[in-house]
Amino acid sequence: MTSQTDSAQDKDRVLIFDTTMRDGEQSPGATMTLEEKLQIAALLDEMGVDIIEAGFPIASDGDFEAVSEIAKLLQNAVTCGLARASKGDIERAWQALQHAKKPRIHTFIGTSPLHREHQLSMTKEQVLDKIRETVTFARSLCDNVQWSPMDATRTEEDYLVETVAMAVECGATTINIPDTVGYTAPRESAGLITMLHQRVPGLKDCVVATHCHNDLGMATANALAAVEAGARQIECTINGLGERAGNTALEEVVMAMKVRKDIMPFHTGIDTTQIMKASRLVSTVSGFAVQYNKAIVGKNAFAHESGIHQDGMLKNAETFEIMRPEDVGLTESNLVMGKHSGRAAFKDKLAQMGFDLGDNAFQEAFVRFKALADSKKEVYDDDIIALIEDQQTSANHNRMQMVSLGMVCGTEGPATATLTMEIDGKTHHHETTGNGPVDATFNAVKALVPHTARLKLYQVHAVTDGTDAQAEVSVRLEEDGKIVTGHAANADTLVASGRAYINALNKLMVRREKSAPPVQAAE
Ligand code: KIV
Ligand code: ZN
């Protein structure tokens, strides 16, 4: 990876700052567990992300732990922790970063009139004093300090110049210009960066970053315009995950600069062949499905349906394709093997796909693969990915699990589910009805594990084509402001649904107080 210093010598190198686990996770419902964050962090580090914003340590003990564990894990990337403009926040962020090879404190304060008056109740002078105090303090702890004027794009120009100059003078090494409410347009975004470079001479020794939200669908265009005007760090998230309409999508800015090098002669350190894997992981973990026509990572992004397109593609792929699917890690979903495939072939396949399982996990995966191959004629790469992800999900949270599910449904009468679960080592059984098979399944789970959590999302996605495709199900629950998302995959949609629900309940148990009594199973 290129460090901030290396990149300063390479004027066309754009640093990629991923905030999927901070700004992305702020999207209601996108809460991730520690294990999930560690999985994402490892992949981002491997794919060449320069800076990973791992969380907001003062926000909760969970956020603190996540930043601290990610800091221990990262080999190449800088670990960044967010802090408001307060010494307490900054100290907490610094504690969480103690084990980072390359730590960065990111501190911010609202600078626009709306933020000053309504959020902070502070005058311009008071905000300037806070910047002086907090950036100086952060720099006394850490050499690598990023400062952001929140709502910069709605801040008076002269005042923005004053605040940026203050942060630079107090030692900030990166100045980030956020379009917090997704209000700016590309020409303005570029103009702002140019103006700051002209009016704040000290900026030449800092990295200037752009942080765009997508409320008007311009986050990618705004970030690229800022780069053309001299920004050299883009803040972004995988799949554009983030509050409201989301943040700049990592895959879009990275691929835009790669494909349109002719007009945007910039480069990043990203291994673009890992993009699909990251997209899939973040979508699974967050429960936020990627829209089919999403640029770069949508299911249809490389699909050519119309006759004219297909004809052209067969003659020369470049007639309708500006980038190759392989460039983003999209390979044909290969037919892997069937029920006669042996252990060695399966192990080989997993290795080719980048899965490195220990002995026990491999044995379990092989048993699951055999069961899948028995129920489904053709097993594809995507099936194997879903199978391994499902195994990893259930390995993490297993206080409760489904033992078996039986179902009677159809045109006659209400659907009836017969469910057996193991809860804290004991077997429980319940039969109940519902308005359709999914409702009956969920009612049976609720009867065995009484709770007050509300269902916020139930989503089914077919892993491959065909009516025998595995179903990947996400279930999001909310209880007292705590939001969790459970996942499961199975060739039987109802089994996957019930298991996803149980997975979400397991995660909810973890989120409840550590001293929670054993789960009460109704008899
Ligand atoms: O959008 C925003 O202003 C932010 C800041 C914390 C950088 O996310
Ligand atoms: Zn933001």
PDB file of C-alpha atoms in Angstrom, residues 77-274:
ATOM      1  CA  ALA A  77      -4.371   0.125   5.978  1.00  0.00           C
ATOM      2  CA  VAL A  78      -4.454   3.032   8.408  1.00  0.00           C
ATOM      3  CA  THR A  79      -7.079   2.473  11.154  1.00  0.00           C
ATOM      4  CA  CYS A  80      -9.192   5.555  11.719  1.00  0.00           C
ATOM      5  CA  GLY A  81     -11.484   6.312  14.676  1.00  0.00           C
ATOM      6  CA  LEU A  82     -14.030   9.147  14.641  1.00  0.00           C
ATOM      7  CA  ALA A  83     -14.372  11.731  17.423  1.00  0.00           C
ATOM      8  CA  ARG A  84     -16.501  14.847  17.894  1.00  0.00           C
ATOM      9  CA  ALA A  85     -14.789  18.078  18.860  1.00  0.00           C
ATOM     10  CA  SER A  86     -14.339  17.145  22.495  1.00  0.00           C
ATOM     11  CA  LYS A  87     -11.341  15.964  24.457  1.00  0.00           C
ATOM     12  CA  GLY A  88     -13.333  13.026  25.863  1.00  0.00           C
ATOM     13  CA  ASP A  89     -14.214  11.794  22.384  1.00  0.00           C
ATOM     14  CA  ILE A  90     -10.658  12.209  21.147  1.00  0.00           C
ATOM     15  CA  GLU A  91      -9.173  10.407  24.163  1.00  0.00           C
ATOM     16  CA  ARG A  92     -11.598   7.518  23.687  1.00  0.00           C
ATOM     17  CA  ALA A  93     -10.732   7.263  19.990  1.00  0.00           C
ATOM     18  CA  TRP A  94      -7.049   7.279  20.815  1.00  0.00           C
ATOM     19  CA  GLN A  95      -7.509   4.489  23.408  1.00  0.00           C
ATOM     20  CA  ALA A  96      -9.308   2.372  20.817  1.00  0.00           C
ATOM     21  CA  LEU A  97      -6.449   2.929  18.353  1.00  0.00           C
ATOM     22  CA  GLN A  98      -3.714   1.869  20.769  1.00  0.00           C
ATOM     23  CA  HIS A  99      -2.880  -1.352  18.923  1.00  0.00           C
ATOM     24  CA  ALA A 100      -3.044   0.088  15.419  1.00  0.00           C
ATOM     25  CA  LYS A 101       0.108  -0.161  13.320  1.00  0.00           C
ATOM     26  CA  LYS A 102      -1.000   3.073  11.638  1.00  0.00           C
ATOM     27  CA  PRO A 103      -3.553   5.032  13.708  1.00  0.00           C
ATOM     28  CA  ARG A 104      -5.530   8.113  12.612  1.00  0.00           C
ATOM     29  CA  ILE A 105      -7.850  10.282  14.695  1.00  0.00           C
ATOM     30  CA  HIS A 106     -10.661  11.901  12.697  1.00  0.00           C
ATOM     31  CA  THR A 107     -12.291  14.796  14.480  1.00  0.00           C
ATOM     32  CA  PHE A 108     -15.091  17.012  13.187  1.00  0.00           C
ATOM     33  CA  ILE A 109     -17.389  19.908  14.047  1.00  0.00           C
ATOM     34  CA  GLY A 110     -20.359  21.505  12.257  1.00  0.00           C
ATOM     35  CA  THR A 111     -19.378  24.804  10.605  1.00  0.00           C
ATOM     36  CA  SER A 112     -22.475  25.870   8.620  1.00  0.00           C
ATOM     37  CA  PRO A 113     -24.840  28.488  10.086  1.00  0.00           C
ATOM     38  CA  LEU A 114     -27.516  25.827  10.565  1.00  0.00           C
ATOM     39  CA  HIS A 115     -25.171  23.552  12.484  1.00  0.00           C
ATOM     40  CA  ARG A 116     -23.607  26.358  14.524  1.00  0.00           C
ATOM     41  CA  GLU A 117     -26.915  27.866  15.546  1.00  0.00           C
ATOM     42  CA  HIS A 118     -29.247  24.901  15.844  1.00  0.00           C
ATOM     43  CA  GLN A 119     -27.025  21.937  16.621  1.00  0.00           C
ATOM     44  CA  LEU A 120     -24.175  23.462  18.580  1.00  0.00           C
ATOM     45  CA  SER A 121     -25.581  26.804  19.814  1.00  0.00           C
ATOM     46  CA  MET A 122     -22.139  28.272  19.267  1.00  0.00           C
ATOM     47  CA  THR A 123     -20.843  31.458  17.687  1.00  0.00           C
ATOM     48  CA  LYS A 124     -18.298  31.467  14.863  1.00  0.00           C
ATOM     49  CA  GLU A 125     -15.567  32.384  17.347  1.00  0.00           C
ATOM     50  CA  GLN A 126     -16.541  29.595  19.720  1.00  0.00           C
ATOM     51  CA  VAL A 127     -16.369  27.052  16.900  1.00  0.00           C
ATOM     52  CA  LEU A 128     -12.917  28.367  15.911  1.00  0.00           C
ATOM     53  CA  ASP A 129     -11.760  28.040  19.530  1.00  0.00           C
ATOM     54  CA  LYS A 130     -13.023  24.467  19.643  1.00  0.00           C
ATOM     55  CA  ILE A 131     -11.134  23.638  16.455  1.00  0.00           C
ATOM     56  CA  ARG A 132      -7.938  25.096  17.927  1.00  0.00           C
ATOM     57  CA  GLU A 133      -8.358  23.188  21.170  1.00  0.00           C
ATOM     58  CA  THR A 134      -9.364  19.818  19.740  1.00  0.00           C
ATOM     59  CA  VAL A 135      -7.073  19.578  16.712  1.00  0.00           C
ATOM     60  CA  THR A 136      -4.110  20.634  18.877  1.00  0.00           C
ATOM     61  CA  PHE A 137      -5.087  18.010  21.434  1.00  0.00           C
ATOM     62  CA  ALA A 138      -5.538  15.269  18.816  1.00  0.00           C
ATOM     63  CA  ARG A 139      -2.121  16.115  17.342  1.00  0.00           C
ATOM     64  CA  SER A 140      -0.541  15.878  20.802  1.00  0.00           C
ATOM     65  CA  LEU A 141      -1.646  12.230  20.810  1.00  0.00           C
ATOM     66  CA  CYS A 142      -1.313  11.139  17.202  1.00  0.00           C
ATOM     67  CA  ASP A 143       0.775  12.229  14.188  1.00  0.00           C
ATOM     68  CA  ASN A 144      -2.025  11.455  11.782  1.00  0.00           C
ATOM     69  CA  VAL A 145      -5.054  13.701  12.352  1.00  0.00           C
ATOM     70  CA  GLN A 146      -7.963  14.278  10.004  1.00  0.00           C
ATOM     71  CA  TRP A 147     -10.280  17.208  10.507  1.00  0.00           C
ATOM     72  CA  SER A 148     -13.714  17.753   8.911  1.00  0.00           C
ATOM     73  CA  PRO A 149     -15.966  20.837   8.849  1.00  0.00           C
ATOM     74  CA  MET A 150     -19.339  19.111   8.892  1.00  0.00           C
ATOM     75  CA  ASP A 151     -21.816  20.574   6.384  1.00  0.00           C
ATOM     76  CA  ALA A 152     -18.904  22.319   4.630  1.00  0.00           C
ATOM     77  CA  THR A 153     -20.840  22.757   1.405  1.00  0.00           C
ATOM     78  CA  ARG A 154     -23.422  24.984   3.181  1.00  0.00           C
ATOM     79  CA  THR A 155     -20.827  26.963   5.145  1.00  0.00           C
ATOM     80  CA  GLU A 156     -20.077  30.625   4.271  1.00  0.00           C
ATOM     81  CA  GLU A 157     -16.979  30.619   2.055  1.00  0.00           C
ATOM     82  CA  ASP A 158     -14.944  33.098   4.121  1.00  0.00           C
ATOM     83  CA  TYR A 159     -15.727  31.291   7.343  1.00  0.00           C
ATOM     84  CA  LEU A 160     -14.892  27.894   5.845  1.00  0.00           C
ATOM     85  CA  VAL A 161     -11.496  29.307   4.854  1.00  0.00           C
ATOM     86  CA  GLU A 162     -10.938  30.490   8.447  1.00  0.00           C
ATOM     87  CA  THR A 163     -11.828  27.119   9.939  1.00  0.00           C
ATOM     88  CA  VAL A 164      -9.698  25.122   7.493  1.00  0.00           C
ATOM     89  CA  ALA A 165      -6.751  27.488   8.036  1.00  0.00           C
ATOM     90  CA  MET A 166      -7.145  27.027  11.805  1.00  0.00           C
ATOM     91  CA  ALA A 167      -7.180  23.217  11.558  1.00  0.00           C
ATOM     92  CA  VAL A 168      -4.114  23.244   9.276  1.00  0.00           C
ATOM     93  CA  GLU A 169      -2.268  25.601  11.619  1.00  0.00           C
ATOM     94  CA  CYS A 170      -3.040  23.316  14.580  1.00  0.00           C
ATOM     95  CA  GLY A 171      -1.510  20.331  12.821  1.00  0.00           C
ATOM     96  CA  ALA A 172      -4.271  18.467  10.926  1.00  0.00           C
ATOM     97  CA  THR A 173      -2.617  16.294   8.275  1.00  0.00           C
ATOM     98  CA  THR A 174      -5.791  15.584   6.260  1.00  0.00           C
ATOM     99  CA  ILE A 175      -8.563  18.116   5.664  1.00  0.00           C
ATOM    100  CA  ASN A 176     -11.822  16.491   4.656  1.00  0.00           C
ATOM    101  CA  ILE A 177     -14.578  18.526   2.997  1.00  0.00           C
ATOM    102  CA  PRO A 178     -17.947  16.841   3.630  1.00  0.00           C
ATOM    103  CA  ASP A 179     -21.103  17.411   1.649  1.00  0.00           C
ATOM    104  CA  THR A 180     -23.025  16.141   4.666  1.00  0.00           C
ATOM    105  CA  VAL A 181     -26.523  16.551   3.250  1.00  0.00           C
ATOM    106  CA  GLY A 182     -25.765  15.658  -0.392  1.00  0.00           C
ATOM    107  CA  TYR A 183     -26.533  19.193  -1.547  1.00  0.00           C
ATOM    108  CA  THR A 184     -23.637  20.136  -3.789  1.00  0.00           C
ATOM    109  CA  ALA A 185     -23.229  19.693  -7.547  1.00  0.00           C
ATOM    110  CA  PRO A 186     -20.056  18.667  -9.430  1.00  0.00           C
ATOM    111  CA  ARG A 187     -18.998  22.164 -10.567  1.00  0.00           C
ATOM    112  CA  GLU A 188     -19.460  23.502  -7.034  1.00  0.00           C
ATOM    113  CA  SER A 189     -17.642  20.553  -5.506  1.00  0.00           C
ATOM    114  CA  ALA A 190     -14.619  21.236  -7.718  1.00  0.00           C
ATOM    115  CA  GLY A 191     -14.884  24.990  -7.122  1.00  0.00           C
ATOM    116  CA  LEU A 192     -14.792  24.526  -3.360  1.00  0.00           C
ATOM    117  CA  ILE A 193     -11.576  22.495  -3.468  1.00  0.00           C
ATOM    118  CA  THR A 194      -9.933  24.945  -5.886  1.00  0.00           C
ATOM    119  CA  MET A 195     -10.968  27.890  -3.733  1.00  0.00           C
ATOM    120  CA  LEU A 196      -9.594  26.293  -0.547  1.00  0.00           C
ATOM    121  CA  HIS A 197      -6.275  25.502  -2.240  1.00  0.00           C
ATOM    122  CA  GLN A 198      -6.011  29.126  -3.373  1.00  0.00           C
ATOM    123  CA  ARG A 199      -6.979  30.719  -0.082  1.00  0.00           C
ATOM    124  CA  VAL A 200      -5.344  28.383   2.463  1.00  0.00           C
ATOM    125  CA  PRO A 201      -1.646  28.191   1.525  1.00  0.00           C
ATOM    126  CA  GLY A 202      -0.908  25.601   4.261  1.00  0.00           C
ATOM    127  CA  LEU A 203      -3.210  23.103   2.507  1.00  0.00           C
ATOM    128  CA  LYS A 204      -0.399  22.200   0.112  1.00  0.00           C
ATOM    129  CA  ASP A 205       1.179  20.149   2.924  1.00  0.00           C
ATOM    130  CA  CYS A 206      -2.059  18.305   3.737  1.00  0.00           C
ATOM    131  CA  VAL A 207      -4.085  15.694   1.945  1.00  0.00           C
ATOM    132  CA  VAL A 208      -7.432  17.159   0.921  1.00  0.00           C
ATOM    133  CA  ALA A 209     -10.325  14.710   1.078  1.00  0.00           C
ATOM    134  CA  THR A 210     -13.843  14.703  -0.331  1.00  0.00           C
ATOM    135  CA  HIS A 211     -16.790  13.098   1.522  1.00  0.00           C
ATOM    136  CA  CYS A 212     -20.052  13.144  -0.425  1.00  0.00           C
ATOM    137  CA  HIS A 213     -23.561  11.989   0.344  1.00  0.00           C
ATOM    138  CA  ASN A 214     -25.879  10.895  -2.419  1.00  0.00           C
ATOM    139  CA  ASP A 215     -29.170  12.667  -1.677  1.00  0.00           C
ATOM    140  CA  LEU A 216     -29.371  14.093  -5.192  1.00  0.00           C
ATOM    141  CA  GLY A 217     -27.635  11.119  -6.835  1.00  0.00           C
ATOM    142  CA  MET A 218     -24.439  13.126  -7.421  1.00  0.00           C
ATOM    143  CA  ALA A 219     -22.055  11.643  -4.845  1.00  0.00           C
ATOM    144  CA  THR A 220     -19.829   9.877  -7.380  1.00  0.00           C
ATOM    145  CA  ALA A 221     -19.747  12.861  -9.756  1.00  0.00           C
ATOM    146  CA  ASN A 222     -19.037  15.255  -6.877  1.00  0.00           C
ATOM    147  CA  ALA A 223     -16.186  13.135  -5.517  1.00  0.00           C
ATOM    148  CA  LEU A 224     -14.557  12.831  -8.959  1.00  0.00           C
ATOM    149  CA  ALA A 225     -14.958  16.557  -9.601  1.00  0.00           C
ATOM    150  CA  ALA A 226     -13.228  17.235  -6.274  1.00  0.00           C
ATOM    151  CA  VAL A 227     -10.354  14.961  -7.313  1.00  0.00           C
ATOM    152  CA  GLU A 228      -9.983  16.816 -10.609  1.00  0.00           C
ATOM    153  CA  ALA A 229      -9.706  20.009  -8.559  1.00  0.00           C
ATOM    154  CA  GLY A 230      -6.955  18.607  -6.346  1.00  0.00           C
ATOM    155  CA  ALA A 231      -8.541  16.386  -3.666  1.00  0.00           C
ATOM    156  CA  ARG A 232      -6.466  13.244  -3.197  1.00  0.00           C
ATOM    157  CA  GLN A 233      -8.585  11.213  -0.808  1.00  0.00           C
ATOM    158  CA  ILE A 234     -12.080   9.942  -1.521  1.00  0.00           C
ATOM    159  CA  GLU A 235     -14.275   8.878   1.372  1.00  0.00           C
ATOM    160  CA  CYS A 236     -16.665   6.173   0.297  1.00  0.00           C
ATOM    161  CA  THR A 237     -18.480   2.988   1.223  1.00  0.00           C
ATOM    162  CA  ILE A 238     -18.978  -0.385  -0.443  1.00  0.00           C
ATOM    163  CA  ASN A 239     -22.255  -0.410  -2.410  1.00  0.00           C
ATOM    164  CA  GLY A 240     -22.670   3.273  -1.445  1.00  0.00           C
ATOM    165  CA  LEU A 241     -24.061   2.123   1.912  1.00  0.00           C
ATOM    166  CA  GLY A 242     -24.955   4.995   4.226  1.00  0.00           C
ATOM    167  CA  GLU A 243     -27.649   7.070   5.848  1.00  0.00           C
ATOM    168  CA  ARG A 244     -30.535   8.258   3.632  1.00  0.00           C
ATOM    169  CA  ALA A 245     -29.402   7.889   0.000  1.00  0.00           C
ATOM    170  CA  GLY A 246     -25.953   6.723   1.092  1.00  0.00           C
ATOM    171  CA  ASN A 247     -22.357   7.781   0.488  1.00  0.00           C
ATOM    172  CA  THR A 248     -20.110   7.807  -2.578  1.00  0.00           C
ATOM    173  CA  ALA A 249     -19.779   4.187  -3.735  1.00  0.00           C
ATOM    174  CA  LEU A 250     -16.199   2.899  -3.595  1.00  0.00           C
ATOM    175  CA  GLU A 251     -16.672   0.658  -6.624  1.00  0.00           C
ATOM    176  CA  GLU A 252     -17.968   3.542  -8.753  1.00  0.00           C
ATOM    177  CA  VAL A 253     -15.172   6.031  -8.142  1.00  0.00           C
ATOM    178  CA  VAL A 254     -12.453   3.389  -8.376  1.00  0.00           C
ATOM    179  CA  MET A 255     -13.755   1.934 -11.646  1.00  0.00           C
ATOM    180  CA  ALA A 256     -14.490   5.372 -13.121  1.00  0.00           C
ATOM    181  CA  MET A 257     -10.862   6.388 -12.645  1.00  0.00           C
ATOM    182  CA  LYS A 258      -9.657   3.052 -14.024  1.00  0.00           C
ATOM    183  CA  VAL A 259     -11.894   2.981 -17.097  1.00  0.00           C
ATOM    184  CA  ARG A 260     -11.662   6.730 -17.910  1.00  0.00           C
ATOM    185  CA  LYS A 261      -7.936   7.134 -17.306  1.00  0.00           C
ATOM    186  CA  ASP A 262      -7.850   9.107 -20.559  1.00  0.00           C
ATOM    187  CA  ILE A 263      -9.705  12.028 -18.960  1.00  0.00           C
ATOM    188  CA  MET A 264      -9.043  11.282 -15.266  1.00  0.00           C
ATOM    189  CA  PRO A 265      -5.368  10.326 -15.082  1.00  0.00           C
ATOM    190  CA  PHE A 266      -5.515   9.201 -11.448  1.00  0.00           C
ATOM    191  CA  HIS A 267      -4.938   5.860  -9.823  1.00  0.00           C
ATOM    192  CA  THR A 268      -5.734   4.077  -6.575  1.00  0.00           C
ATOM    193  CA  GLY A 269      -4.201   1.099  -4.809  1.00  0.00           C
ATOM    194  CA  ILE A 270      -7.377  -0.983  -5.082  1.00  0.00           C
ATOM    195  CA  ASP A 271      -7.292  -4.535  -6.413  1.00  0.00           C
ATOM    196  CA  THR A 272     -10.502  -4.173  -8.386  1.00  0.00           C
ATOM    197  CA  THR A 273     -10.927  -7.927  -8.766  1.00  0.00           C
ATOM    198  CA  GLN A 274     -12.040  -8.016  -5.109  1.00  0.00           C
TER     199      GLN A 274
END
